[in-house]
Short mmCIF file of C-alpha atoms and ligand atoms in Angstrom, two decimals:
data_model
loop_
_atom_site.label_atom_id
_atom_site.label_comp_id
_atom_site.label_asym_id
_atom_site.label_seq_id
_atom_site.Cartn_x
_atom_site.Cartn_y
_atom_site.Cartn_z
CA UNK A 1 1.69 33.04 -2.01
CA UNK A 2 -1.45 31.21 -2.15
CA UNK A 3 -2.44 28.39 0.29
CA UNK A 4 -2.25 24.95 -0.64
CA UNK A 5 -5.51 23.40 -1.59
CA UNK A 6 -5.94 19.54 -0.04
CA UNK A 7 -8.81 17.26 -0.83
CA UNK A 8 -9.20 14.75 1.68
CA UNK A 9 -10.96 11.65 1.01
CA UNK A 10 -12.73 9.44 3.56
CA UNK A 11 -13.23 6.18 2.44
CA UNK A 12 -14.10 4.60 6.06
CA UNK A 13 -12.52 3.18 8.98
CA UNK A 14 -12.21 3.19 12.43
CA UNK A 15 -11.28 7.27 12.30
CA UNK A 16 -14.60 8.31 11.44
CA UNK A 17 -16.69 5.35 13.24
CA UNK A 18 -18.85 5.63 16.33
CA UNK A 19 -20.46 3.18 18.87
CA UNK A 20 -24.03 1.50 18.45
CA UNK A 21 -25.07 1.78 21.63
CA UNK A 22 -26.91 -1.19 21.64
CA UNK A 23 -24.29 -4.04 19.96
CA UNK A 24 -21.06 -2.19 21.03
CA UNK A 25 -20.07 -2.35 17.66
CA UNK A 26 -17.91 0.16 15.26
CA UNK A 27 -19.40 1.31 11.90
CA UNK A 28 -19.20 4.24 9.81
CA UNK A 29 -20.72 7.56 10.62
CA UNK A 30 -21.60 10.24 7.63
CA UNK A 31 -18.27 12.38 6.75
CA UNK A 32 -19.56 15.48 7.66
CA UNK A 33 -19.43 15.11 11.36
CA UNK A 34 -15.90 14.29 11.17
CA UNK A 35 -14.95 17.85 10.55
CA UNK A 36 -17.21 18.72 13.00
CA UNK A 37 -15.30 16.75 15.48
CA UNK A 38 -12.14 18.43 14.94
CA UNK A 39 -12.59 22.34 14.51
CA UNK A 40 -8.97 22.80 14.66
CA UNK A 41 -8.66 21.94 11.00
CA UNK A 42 -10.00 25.19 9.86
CA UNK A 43 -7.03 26.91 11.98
CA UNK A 44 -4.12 24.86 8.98
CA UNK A 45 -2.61 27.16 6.67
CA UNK A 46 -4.31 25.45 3.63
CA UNK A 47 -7.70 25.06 1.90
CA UNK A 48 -9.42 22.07 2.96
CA UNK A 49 -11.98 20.50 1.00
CA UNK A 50 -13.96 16.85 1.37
CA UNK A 51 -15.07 14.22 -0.41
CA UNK A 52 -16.56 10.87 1.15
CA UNK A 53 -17.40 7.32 -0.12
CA UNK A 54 -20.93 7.43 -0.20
CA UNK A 55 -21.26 4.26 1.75
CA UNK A 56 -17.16 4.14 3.90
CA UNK A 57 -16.40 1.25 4.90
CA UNK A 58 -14.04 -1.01 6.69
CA UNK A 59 -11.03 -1.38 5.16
CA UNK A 60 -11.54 -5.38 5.78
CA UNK A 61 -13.81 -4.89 2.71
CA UNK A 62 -11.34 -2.51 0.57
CA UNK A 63 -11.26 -3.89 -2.90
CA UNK A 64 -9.52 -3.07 -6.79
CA UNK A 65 -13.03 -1.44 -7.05
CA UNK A 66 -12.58 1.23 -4.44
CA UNK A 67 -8.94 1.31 -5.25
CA UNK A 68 -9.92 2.71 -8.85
CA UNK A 69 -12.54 5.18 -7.07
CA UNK A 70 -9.58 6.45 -5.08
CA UNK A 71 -8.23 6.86 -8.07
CA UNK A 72 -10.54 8.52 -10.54
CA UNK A 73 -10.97 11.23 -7.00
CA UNK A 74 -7.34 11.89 -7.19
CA UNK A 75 -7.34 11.69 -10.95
CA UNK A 76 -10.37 14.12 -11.30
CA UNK A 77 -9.24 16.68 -8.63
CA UNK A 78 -5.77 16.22 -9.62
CA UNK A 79 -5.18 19.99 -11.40
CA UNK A 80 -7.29 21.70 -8.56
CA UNK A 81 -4.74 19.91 -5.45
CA UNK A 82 -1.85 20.81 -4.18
CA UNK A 83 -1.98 16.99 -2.10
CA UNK A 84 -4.72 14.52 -0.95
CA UNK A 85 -5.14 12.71 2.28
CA UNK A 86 -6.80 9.47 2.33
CA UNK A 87 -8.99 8.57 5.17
CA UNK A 88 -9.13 4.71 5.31
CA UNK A 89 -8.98 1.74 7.67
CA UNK A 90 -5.54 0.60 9.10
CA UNK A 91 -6.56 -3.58 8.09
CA UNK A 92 -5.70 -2.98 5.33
CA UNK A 93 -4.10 0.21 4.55
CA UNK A 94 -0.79 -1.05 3.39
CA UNK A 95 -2.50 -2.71 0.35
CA UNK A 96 -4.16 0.32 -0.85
CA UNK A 97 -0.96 2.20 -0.49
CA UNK A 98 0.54 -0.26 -2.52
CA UNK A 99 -1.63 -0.75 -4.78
CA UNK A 100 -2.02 3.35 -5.72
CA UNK A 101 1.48 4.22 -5.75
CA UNK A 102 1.36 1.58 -8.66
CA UNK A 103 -1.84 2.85 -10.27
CA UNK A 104 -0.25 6.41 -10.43
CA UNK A 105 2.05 6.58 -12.34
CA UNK A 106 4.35 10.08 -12.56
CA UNK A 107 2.65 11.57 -9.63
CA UNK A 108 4.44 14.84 -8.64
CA UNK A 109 1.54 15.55 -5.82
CA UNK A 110 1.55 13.95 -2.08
CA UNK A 111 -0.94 11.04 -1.64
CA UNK A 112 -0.68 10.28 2.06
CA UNK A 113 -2.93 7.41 3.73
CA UNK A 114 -4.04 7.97 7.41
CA UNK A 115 -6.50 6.33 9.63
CA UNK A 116 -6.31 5.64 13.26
CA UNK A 117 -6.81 2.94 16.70
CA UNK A 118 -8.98 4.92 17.68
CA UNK A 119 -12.28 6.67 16.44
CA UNK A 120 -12.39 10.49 16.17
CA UNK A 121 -14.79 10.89 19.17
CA UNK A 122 -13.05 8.54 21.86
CA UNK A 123 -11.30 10.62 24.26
CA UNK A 124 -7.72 9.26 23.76
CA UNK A 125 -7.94 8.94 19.88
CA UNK A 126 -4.87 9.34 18.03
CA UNK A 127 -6.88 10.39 15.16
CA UNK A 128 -6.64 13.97 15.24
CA UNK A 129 -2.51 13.88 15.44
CA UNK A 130 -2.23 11.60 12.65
CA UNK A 131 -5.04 13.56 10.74
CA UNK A 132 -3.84 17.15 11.48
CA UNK A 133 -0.15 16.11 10.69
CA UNK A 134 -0.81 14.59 7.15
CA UNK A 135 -2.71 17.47 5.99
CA UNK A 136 0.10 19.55 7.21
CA UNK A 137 2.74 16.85 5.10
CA UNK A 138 0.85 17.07 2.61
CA UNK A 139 0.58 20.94 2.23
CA UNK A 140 4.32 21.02 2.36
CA UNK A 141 5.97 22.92 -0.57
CA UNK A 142 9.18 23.95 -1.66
CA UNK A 143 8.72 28.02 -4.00
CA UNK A 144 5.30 26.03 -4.98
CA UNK A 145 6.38 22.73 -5.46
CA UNK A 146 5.33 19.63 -2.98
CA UNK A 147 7.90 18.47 -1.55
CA UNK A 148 6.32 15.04 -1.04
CA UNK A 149 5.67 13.50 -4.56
CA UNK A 150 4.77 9.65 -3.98
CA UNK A 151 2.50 7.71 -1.94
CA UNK A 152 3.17 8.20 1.79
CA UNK A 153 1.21 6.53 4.65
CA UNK A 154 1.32 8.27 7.84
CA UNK A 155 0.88 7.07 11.60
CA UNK A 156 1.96 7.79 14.65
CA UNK A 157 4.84 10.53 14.03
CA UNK A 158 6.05 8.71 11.36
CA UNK A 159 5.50 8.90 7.23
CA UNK A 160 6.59 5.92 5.47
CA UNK A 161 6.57 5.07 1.99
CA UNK A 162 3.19 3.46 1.73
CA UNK A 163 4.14 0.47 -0.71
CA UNK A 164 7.03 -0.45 2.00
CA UNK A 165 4.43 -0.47 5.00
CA UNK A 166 2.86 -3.31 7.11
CA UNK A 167 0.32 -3.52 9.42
CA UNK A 168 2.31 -5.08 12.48
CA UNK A 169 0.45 -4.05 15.80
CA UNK A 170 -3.53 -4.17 16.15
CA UNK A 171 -3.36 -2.66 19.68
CA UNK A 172 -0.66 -0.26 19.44
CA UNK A 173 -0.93 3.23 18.04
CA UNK A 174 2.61 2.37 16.19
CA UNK A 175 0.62 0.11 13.75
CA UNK A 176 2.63 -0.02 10.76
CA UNK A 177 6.19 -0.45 10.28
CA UNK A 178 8.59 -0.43 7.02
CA UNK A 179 11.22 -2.58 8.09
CA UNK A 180 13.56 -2.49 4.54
CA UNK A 181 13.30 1.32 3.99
CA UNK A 182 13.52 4.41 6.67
CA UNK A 183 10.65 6.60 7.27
CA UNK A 184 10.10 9.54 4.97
CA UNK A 185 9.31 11.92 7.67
CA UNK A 186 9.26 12.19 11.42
CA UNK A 187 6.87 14.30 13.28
CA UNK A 188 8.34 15.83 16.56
CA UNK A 189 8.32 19.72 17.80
CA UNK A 190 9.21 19.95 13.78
CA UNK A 191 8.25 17.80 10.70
CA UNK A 192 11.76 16.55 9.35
CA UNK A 193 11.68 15.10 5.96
CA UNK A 194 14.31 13.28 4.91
CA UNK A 195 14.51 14.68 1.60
CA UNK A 196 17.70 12.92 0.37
CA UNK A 197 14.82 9.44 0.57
CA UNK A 198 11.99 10.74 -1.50
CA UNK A 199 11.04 9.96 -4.91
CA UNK A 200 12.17 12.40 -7.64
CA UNK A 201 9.31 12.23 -10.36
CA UNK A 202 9.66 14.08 -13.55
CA UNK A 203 7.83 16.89 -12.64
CA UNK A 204 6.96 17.63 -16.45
CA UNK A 205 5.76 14.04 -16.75
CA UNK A 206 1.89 13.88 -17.06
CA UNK A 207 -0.28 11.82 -14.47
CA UNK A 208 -1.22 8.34 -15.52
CA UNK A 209 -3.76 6.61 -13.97
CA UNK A 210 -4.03 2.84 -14.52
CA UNK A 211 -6.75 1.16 -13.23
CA UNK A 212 -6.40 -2.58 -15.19
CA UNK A 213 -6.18 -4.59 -12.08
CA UNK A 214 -5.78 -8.51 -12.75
CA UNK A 215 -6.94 -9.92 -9.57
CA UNK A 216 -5.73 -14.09 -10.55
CA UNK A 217 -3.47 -14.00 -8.48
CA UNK A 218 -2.94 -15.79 -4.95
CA UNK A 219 -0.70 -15.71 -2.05
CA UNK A 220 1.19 -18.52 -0.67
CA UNK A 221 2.56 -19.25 2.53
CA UNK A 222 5.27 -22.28 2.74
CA UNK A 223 5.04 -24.18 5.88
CA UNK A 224 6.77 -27.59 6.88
CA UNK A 225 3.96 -30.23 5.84
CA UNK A 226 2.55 -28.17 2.92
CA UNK A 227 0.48 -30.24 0.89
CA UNK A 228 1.33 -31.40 -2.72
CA UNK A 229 -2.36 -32.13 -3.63
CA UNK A 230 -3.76 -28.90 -2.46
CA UNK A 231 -0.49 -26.93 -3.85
CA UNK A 232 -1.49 -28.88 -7.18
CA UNK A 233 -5.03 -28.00 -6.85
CA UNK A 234 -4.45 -24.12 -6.13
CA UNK A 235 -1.27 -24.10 -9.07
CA UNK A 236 -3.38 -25.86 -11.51
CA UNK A 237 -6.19 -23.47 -11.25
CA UNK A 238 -7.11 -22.22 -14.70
CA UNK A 239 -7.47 -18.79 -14.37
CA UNK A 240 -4.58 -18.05 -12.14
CA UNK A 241 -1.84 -15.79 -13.92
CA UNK A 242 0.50 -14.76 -11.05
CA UNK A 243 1.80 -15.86 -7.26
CA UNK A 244 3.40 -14.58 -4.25
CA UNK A 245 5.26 -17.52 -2.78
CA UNK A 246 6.36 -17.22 0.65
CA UNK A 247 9.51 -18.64 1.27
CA UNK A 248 11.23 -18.77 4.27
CA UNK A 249 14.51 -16.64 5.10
CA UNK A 250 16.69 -15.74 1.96
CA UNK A 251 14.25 -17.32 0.42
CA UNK A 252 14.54 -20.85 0.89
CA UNK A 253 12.15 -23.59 0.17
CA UNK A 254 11.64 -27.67 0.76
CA UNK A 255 13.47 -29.26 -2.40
CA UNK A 256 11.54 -32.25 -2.48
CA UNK A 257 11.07 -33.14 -6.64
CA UNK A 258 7.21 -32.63 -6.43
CA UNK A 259 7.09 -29.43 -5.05
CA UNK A 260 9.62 -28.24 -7.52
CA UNK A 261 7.86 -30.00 -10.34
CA UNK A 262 5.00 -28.36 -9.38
CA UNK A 263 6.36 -24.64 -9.72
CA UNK A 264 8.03 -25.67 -12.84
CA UNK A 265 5.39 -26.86 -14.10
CA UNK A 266 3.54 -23.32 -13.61
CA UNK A 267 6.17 -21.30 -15.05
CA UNK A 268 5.88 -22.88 -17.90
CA UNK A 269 1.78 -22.38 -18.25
CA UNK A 270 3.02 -18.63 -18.11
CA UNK A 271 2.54 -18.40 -14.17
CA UNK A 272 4.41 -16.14 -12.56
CA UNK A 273 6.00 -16.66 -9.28
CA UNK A 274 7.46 -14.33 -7.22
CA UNK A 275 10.01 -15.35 -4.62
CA UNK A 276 9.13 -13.07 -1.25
CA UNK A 277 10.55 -13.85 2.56
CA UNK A 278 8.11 -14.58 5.13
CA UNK A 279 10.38 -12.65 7.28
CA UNK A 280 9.32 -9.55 8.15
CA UNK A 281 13.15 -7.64 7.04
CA UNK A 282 15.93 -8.65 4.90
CA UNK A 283 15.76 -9.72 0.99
CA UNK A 284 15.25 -12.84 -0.89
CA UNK A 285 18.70 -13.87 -2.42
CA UNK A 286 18.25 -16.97 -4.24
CA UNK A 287 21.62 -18.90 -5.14
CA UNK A 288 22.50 -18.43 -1.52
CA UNK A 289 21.67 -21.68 0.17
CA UNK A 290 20.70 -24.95 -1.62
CA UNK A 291 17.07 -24.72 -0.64
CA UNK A 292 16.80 -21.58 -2.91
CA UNK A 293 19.04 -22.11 -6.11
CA UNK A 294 16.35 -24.51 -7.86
CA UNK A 295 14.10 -21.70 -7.51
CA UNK A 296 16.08 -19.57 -9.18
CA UNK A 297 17.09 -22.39 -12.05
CA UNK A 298 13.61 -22.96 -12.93
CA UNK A 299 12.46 -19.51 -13.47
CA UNK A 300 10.97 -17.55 -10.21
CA UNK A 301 10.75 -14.14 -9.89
CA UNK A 302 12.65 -12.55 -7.25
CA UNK A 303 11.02 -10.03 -4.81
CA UNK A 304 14.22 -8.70 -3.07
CA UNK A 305 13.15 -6.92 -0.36
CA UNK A 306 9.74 -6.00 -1.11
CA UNK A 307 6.60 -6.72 0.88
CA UNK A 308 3.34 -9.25 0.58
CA UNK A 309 1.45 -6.07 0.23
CA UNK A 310 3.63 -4.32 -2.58
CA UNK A 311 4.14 -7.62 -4.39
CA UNK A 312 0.21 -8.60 -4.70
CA UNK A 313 -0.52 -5.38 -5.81
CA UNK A 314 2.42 -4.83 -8.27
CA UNK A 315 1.41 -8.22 -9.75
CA UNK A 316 -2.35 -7.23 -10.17
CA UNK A 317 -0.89 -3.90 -11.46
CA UNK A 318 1.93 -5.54 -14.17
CA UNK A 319 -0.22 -8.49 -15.34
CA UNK A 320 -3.14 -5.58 -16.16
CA UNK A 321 -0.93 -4.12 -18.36
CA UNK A 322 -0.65 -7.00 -20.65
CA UNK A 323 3.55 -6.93 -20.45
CA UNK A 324 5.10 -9.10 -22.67
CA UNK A 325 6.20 -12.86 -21.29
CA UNK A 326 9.69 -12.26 -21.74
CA UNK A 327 9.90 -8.99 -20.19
CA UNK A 328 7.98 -9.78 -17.03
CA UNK A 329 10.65 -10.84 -14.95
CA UNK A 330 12.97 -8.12 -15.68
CA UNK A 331 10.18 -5.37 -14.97
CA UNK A 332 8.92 -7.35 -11.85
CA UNK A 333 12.94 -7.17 -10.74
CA UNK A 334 12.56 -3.19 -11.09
CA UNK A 335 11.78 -0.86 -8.03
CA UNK A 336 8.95 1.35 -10.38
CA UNK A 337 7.63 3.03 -7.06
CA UNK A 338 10.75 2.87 -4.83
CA UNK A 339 9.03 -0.41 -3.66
CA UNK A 340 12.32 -2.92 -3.45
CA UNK A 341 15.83 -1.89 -3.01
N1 LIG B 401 -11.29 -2.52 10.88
C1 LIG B 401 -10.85 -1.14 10.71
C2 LIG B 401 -10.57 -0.93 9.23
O1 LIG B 401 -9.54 -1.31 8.76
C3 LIG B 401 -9.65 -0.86 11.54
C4 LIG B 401 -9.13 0.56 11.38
O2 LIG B 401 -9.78 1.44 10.87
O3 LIG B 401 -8.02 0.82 11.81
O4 LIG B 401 -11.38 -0.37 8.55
#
């Protein structure tokens, strides 16, 4: 049998950055020294080829734009790979994870994000693990077949579904977690994969790629002493189109008449609102306390258990493609990537 071909794609971040010697500060180094750092990846059983951003950068900077170059790579290469690896920042990592397990749609071939604390040349660097380990998850195959057919994001020992990630820890190598859905994988003396947990695509389904992005869309966080006039400011907006409000527990929110008025008001400009915990686990449940059932009369979406990061991006993703009004709420209310329970 032949070996798996993987295209890795460096985009930036702190794996492949280096020291000015002068400032102190990280940036970017050129892609081809990365290999160089880290012979042992011509001793994996697979075919390893590169591609680089021509300028990386720092995640801090990621964007819809890069997200569709990521894209057309994986899009363009797509016959040629067995499975890509993503090189990119941890800052925001979770976004991008989100955002392309969205943007491809029936993928049957592993996309798995990496990065790392550390850079590539600093002596303790967990780079190397968490590179050398997701090109071996992503070479994985069952009589030809990848096993992993979704969006992964892998770091420290662990592969998550990317679009249930979140950064949590910017000093510890355990980063990310995905607090409403188990890890994919485990990396110990073997790679388990919990099989029974990954998505199923059609495998006779044919790659989509959708890069319509619709990026009028905000977050909000709730907090006791929120403001009506800047609330009515941000709501009233003209171009916005969608929001991720974040409530507080089961999804609970002050009740005072303006602040409902407010949202009500949206809804019916065509707004939509989606209803997502602040918490870092559990599900939004509205109906279940007081504070919550308004939100529910009046017409907000609910996020269940899904994440800032999956929701922002699903709403860029779903207003792009121009859904019908009445059929928003009902698709929003949908796992599409395994991204809610
Ligand atoms: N600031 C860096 C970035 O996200 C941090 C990292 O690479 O982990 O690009």
């Amino acid at each position: 049998m032949s070996k798996p071909n993987i295209l890795l794609i460096y985009t930036g971040g702190t794996i492949g950055m280096v020291k000015n010697p002068d400032s102190g500060a990280l940036k970017a180094f050129d892609f081809n020294n990365l290999l160089k750092r880290i012979p042992e990846l011509r001793l994996l059983d697979c075919n390893i080829e590169t591609i680089s951003f021509n300028e990386p950068i720092d995640s801090s900077n990621m964007s819809p734009k890069y997200w569709g170059m990521i894209a057309d790579s994986i899009e363009t290469n797509y016959k040629d790979f067995d499975g890509f690896v993503v090189l990119h920042g941890s800052d925001t990592m979770s976004y991008s994870a989100s955002a392309l397990s969205f943007m491809l749609e029936n993928l049957c071939k592993p996309v798995i994000f990496t990065g790392s604390q550390l850079p590539i040349g600093d002596l303790r660097t967990d780079a190397k693990e968490n590179l050398i380990t997701s090109i071996q998850l992503a070479s994985l195959q069952d009589n030809g077949v990848p096993i992993i057919r979704e969006v992964g994001l892998y770091f420290e020992y662990k592969l998550y579904r990317g679009n249930r990630t979140t950064k949590i820890n910017a000093e510890h190598f355990e980063a990310f977690a995905s607090l409403n859905f188990p890890h994919i994988a485990e990396s110990g003396v073997h790679l388990n994969v919990s099989t029974s947990l990954l998505l199923k695509p059609n495998q006779s389904s044919k790659l989509i790629v959708n890069k319509q992005l619709d990026t009028n869309v905000v977050v909000i966080k709730l907090f006791p002493g929120i403001s009506e006039l800047i609330l009515k400011t941000v709501l009233s907006s003209k171009d916005i189109k969608g929001v991720v409000l974040e409530t507080y527990g089961s999804g609970n929110a002050t009740t005072e008449d303006w602040f409902i008025t407010l949202l009500s008001e949206a809804i019916s400009r065509g707004v939509h609102i989606i209803n997502v915990t602040q918490c870092a686990g559990g599900s939004v449940f509205m109906g279940q306390y007081e504070t919550s059932s308004q939100l529910k009369d009046i017409g907000l979406i609910s996020g269940k258990d899904i994440t800032t990061e999956a929701a922002v991006t699903k709403l860029m993703y779903l207003i792009g493609q121009e859904i019908e009004p009445s059929e928003f709420k009902t698709i929003f209310e949908t796992a599409l990537r395994g991204e809610m329970s």
